[in-house]
RNA sequence: GCUCCCAUCGUCUAGCGGUCUAGGACGUCGCCCUCUCACGGCGAAAACAGGGGUUCGAGUCCCCUUGGGAGCGCCA
């Protein structure tokens, strides 16, 4: 009776996978998983002009990076053009569609006139009931759906509720172009039907299409799938997402240092909620996801919240997973920031050792990489202004003063180093911070860093002493 | 212009007629912790767009206004 759930993600390969598409894919994926169904992937490449191979690759890579998988082979819509044509011809034969010979110029005039008269811009049906014998010679016709003239078309949407259109407001859409290729409207309906799609979950920019597609389903005598039109994601300023704020490809989020698990969690809460729960494991998301809890109003993209989630997931990631994640983006993000493009065994070991302190204070992998500067920096260190200030204000003198005690240390461990520094501070009746800050500046080139003694232990005795001597040597200079 | 959708703190949202002097999260601002920065803990400021109804009772239902958004192709 009830068919197994089949959802689909159907991007057109005219660009990268943007954040809204990523969320749509996520929702489809979650819904299918929730009900033990399948999520299919269909590339809507019927626009031969704008569809590109790199875009297809970007979409597939984007989904994979996000951790979204699809079932079965990828369906390429253009390859199914013959079947779409067949359906259009069938509709034509059944009298549910007709040839229209109106030229582009005529259609343009129609729109102009309608606009001028304040009427809705729609095809006037001039070829709807004309006899085929009136067809002008040499003009290739399109096939239009003979849509109902009166009554109403209803879409019972899981998100938007019951949405009604008066059929008089809907015109006879083109099913088959004059060149014999199907339009998107026809192709979607035929493919969703043939692929046994039970639930269409997509952006609400398709809501009006849903009405027209419903008419095609009805003309074909097919069951209309369940629909869920989810609100679009807006930029931080409330306007439509543009390249300047959120409409980046998901690959951009990877380069920005976000973790897929964090992006997924952020995205799932954009438009969907489950009581007050903010954090979801993948399993929890799947178990809790449902269409009826999706909100109807558009959401704005907020990087601050994404960062918070990302920080949360970084802190709870294992050190090795984090180092792996850094290594994968390093070739792309390392060199431009003065960092390495790869980690050799020694450097990897240092990252591993420093990771507990590093991941605790970074919100993105980029921040983490930046705060790990002291690990891969070569002497003499470049001091950021705040670090320079710490050393200039008596800091170098203090470093020089402390140096002998450190050089005399028999054992170089977090504990031993800390004890030595604390003893030094006590002897001079200084607060620990008065000693620690100049030390930090000399050792890391920064005014902030992970715990100082951990830093010293990871860096090792020789490197620490050398960096401190670099600064001590500049006393009075 | 026409059709359709939407409207709770700055942002994401909870709320499905009475338990709302409206809850959580991010962000913001204090305080605590503290070698810095984060984390963490405690606390604060911060919202039902406006106006009409319906009802004993409305953030919750209806209408209007205003404000957002989407669509209106032989693009998808």
PDB file of C-alpha atoms (C1' of nucleotides) in Angstrom, chain A residues 12 44 46-47 50 118 121 142 160 165 177-178 184 205 208-209 240 269 271 273 276 278 296-297 300 305 308 360-361 437 440 447-449 452, chain B residues 1-8 10-15 23-27 34-40 68-76:
ATOM      1  CA  UNK A  12      21.050  21.933 -12.416  1.00  0.00           C
ATOM      2  CA  UNK A  44      19.049  18.503 -14.561  1.00  0.00           C
ATOM      3  CA  UNK A  46      18.603  19.808 -20.208  1.00  0.00           C
ATOM      4  CA  UNK A  47      19.917  23.323 -20.637  1.00  0.00           C
ATOM      5  CA  UNK A  50      24.658  26.410 -19.391  1.00  0.00           C
ATOM      6  CA  UNK A 118      -2.060  45.457 -16.064  1.00  0.00           C
ATOM      7  CA  UNK A 121       1.521  37.984 -18.287  1.00  0.00           C
ATOM      8  CA  UNK A 142       6.029  23.685 -29.693  1.00  0.00           C
ATOM      9  CA  UNK A 160       3.256  25.518   2.988  1.00  0.00           C
ATOM     10  CA  UNK A 165      -4.428  28.572  -7.696  1.00  0.00           C
ATOM     11  CA  UNK A 177      10.273  23.007 -27.486  1.00  0.00           C
ATOM     12  CA  UNK A 178      10.219  23.567 -31.216  1.00  0.00           C
ATOM     13  CA  UNK A 184      12.124  21.537 -17.474  1.00  0.00           C
ATOM     14  CA  UNK A 205      11.072  29.097  -5.434  1.00  0.00           C
ATOM     15  CA  UNK A 208       4.375  27.975  -8.375  1.00  0.00           C
ATOM     16  CA  UNK A 209       5.994  25.332 -10.530  1.00  0.00           C
ATOM     17  CA  UNK A 240      18.526  37.188  -1.410  1.00  0.00           C
ATOM     18  CA  UNK A 269      18.567  23.971  12.201  1.00  0.00           C
ATOM     19  CA  UNK A 271      14.297  26.190   8.938  1.00  0.00           C
ATOM     20  CA  UNK A 273      13.716  22.553  14.640  1.00  0.00           C
ATOM     21  CA  UNK A 276      15.051  23.367  21.949  1.00  0.00           C
ATOM     22  CA  UNK A 278      20.662  22.646  19.128  1.00  0.00           C
ATOM     23  CA  UNK A 296       7.590  28.547   6.598  1.00  0.00           C
ATOM     24  CA  UNK A 297       9.585  31.710   6.869  1.00  0.00           C
ATOM     25  CA  UNK A 300      19.130  34.368   7.319  1.00  0.00           C
ATOM     26  CA  UNK A 305      26.389  30.739  14.875  1.00  0.00           C
ATOM     27  CA  UNK A 308      30.089  28.517  17.379  1.00  0.00           C
ATOM     28  CA  UNK A 360      40.247  24.356  22.594  1.00  0.00           C
ATOM     29  CA  UNK A 361      40.523  27.918  21.359  1.00  0.00           C
ATOM     30  CA  UNK A 437      53.343  37.193  28.888  1.00  0.00           C
ATOM     31  CA  UNK A 440      54.715  33.876  25.431  1.00  0.00           C
ATOM     32  CA  UNK A 447      50.056  37.843  22.746  1.00  0.00           C
ATOM     33  CA  UNK A 448      47.775  34.846  22.967  1.00  0.00           C
ATOM     34  CA  UNK A 449      48.491  31.151  22.699  1.00  0.00           C
ATOM     35  CA  UNK A 452      52.441  28.577  27.936  1.00  0.00           C
TER      36      UNK A 452
ATOM     37  C1'   G B   1       1.645  44.850 -12.717  1.00  0.00           C
ATOM     38  C1'   C B   2      -0.341  39.815 -11.715  1.00  0.00           C
ATOM     39  C1'   U B   3      -0.173  35.052  -8.799  1.00  0.00           C
ATOM     40  C1'   C B   4       1.553  32.684  -4.534  1.00  0.00           C
ATOM     41  C1'   C B   5       4.255  32.383   0.164  1.00  0.00           C
ATOM     42  C1'   C B   6       5.994  34.494   4.760  1.00  0.00           C
ATOM     43  C1'   A B   7       5.969  37.760   9.576  1.00  0.00           C
ATOM     44  C1'   U B   8       8.104  35.848  18.037  1.00  0.00           C
ATOM     45  C1'   G B  10      20.011  41.740  16.243  1.00  0.00           C
ATOM     46  C1'   U B  11      20.089  36.208  14.220  1.00  0.00           C
ATOM     47  C1'   C B  12      18.262  30.801  14.337  1.00  0.00           C
ATOM     48  C1'   U B  13      14.055  29.281  16.803  1.00  0.00           C
ATOM     49  C1'   A B  14      10.255  26.981  20.969  1.00  0.00           C
ATOM     50  C1'   G B  15       5.170  28.087  21.276  1.00  0.00           C
ATOM     51  C1'   G B  23      11.485  29.426  26.727  1.00  0.00           C
ATOM     52  C1'   G B  24      16.342  27.844  24.377  1.00  0.00           C
ATOM     53  C1'   A B  25      20.698  28.838  21.222  1.00  0.00           C
ATOM     54  C1'   C B  26      24.207  32.333  18.740  1.00  0.00           C
ATOM     55  C1'   G B  27      25.740  37.248  19.264  1.00  0.00           C
ATOM     56  C1'   U B  34      42.789  32.324  34.978  1.00  0.00           C
ATOM     57  C1'   C B  35      49.889  32.755  32.636  1.00  0.00           C
ATOM     58  C1'   U B  36      47.140  35.205  27.587  1.00  0.00           C
ATOM     59  C1'   C B  37      43.128  33.800  24.558  1.00  0.00           C
ATOM     60  C1'   A B  38      39.450  30.467  24.396  1.00  0.00           C
ATOM     61  C1'   C B  39      36.440  26.863  27.109  1.00  0.00           C
ATOM     62  C1'   G B  40      33.339  26.571  31.283  1.00  0.00           C
ATOM     63  C1'   G B  68       9.875  40.834   3.324  1.00  0.00           C
ATOM     64  C1'   G B  69      10.316  36.833  -0.354  1.00  0.00           C
ATOM     65  C1'   A B  70       9.370  33.737  -4.698  1.00  0.00           C
ATOM     66  C1'   G B  71       7.339  33.000  -9.421  1.00  0.00           C
ATOM     67  C1'   C B  72       5.253  34.988 -13.935  1.00  0.00           C
ATOM     68  C1'   G B  73      10.617  31.952 -20.534  1.00  0.00           C
ATOM     69  C1'   C B  74      10.647  27.387 -26.336  1.00  0.00           C
ATOM     70  C1'   C B  75      16.062  28.687 -18.138  1.00  0.00           C
ATOM     71  C1'   A B  76      16.228  25.175 -14.574  1.00  0.00           C
TER      72        A B  76
END
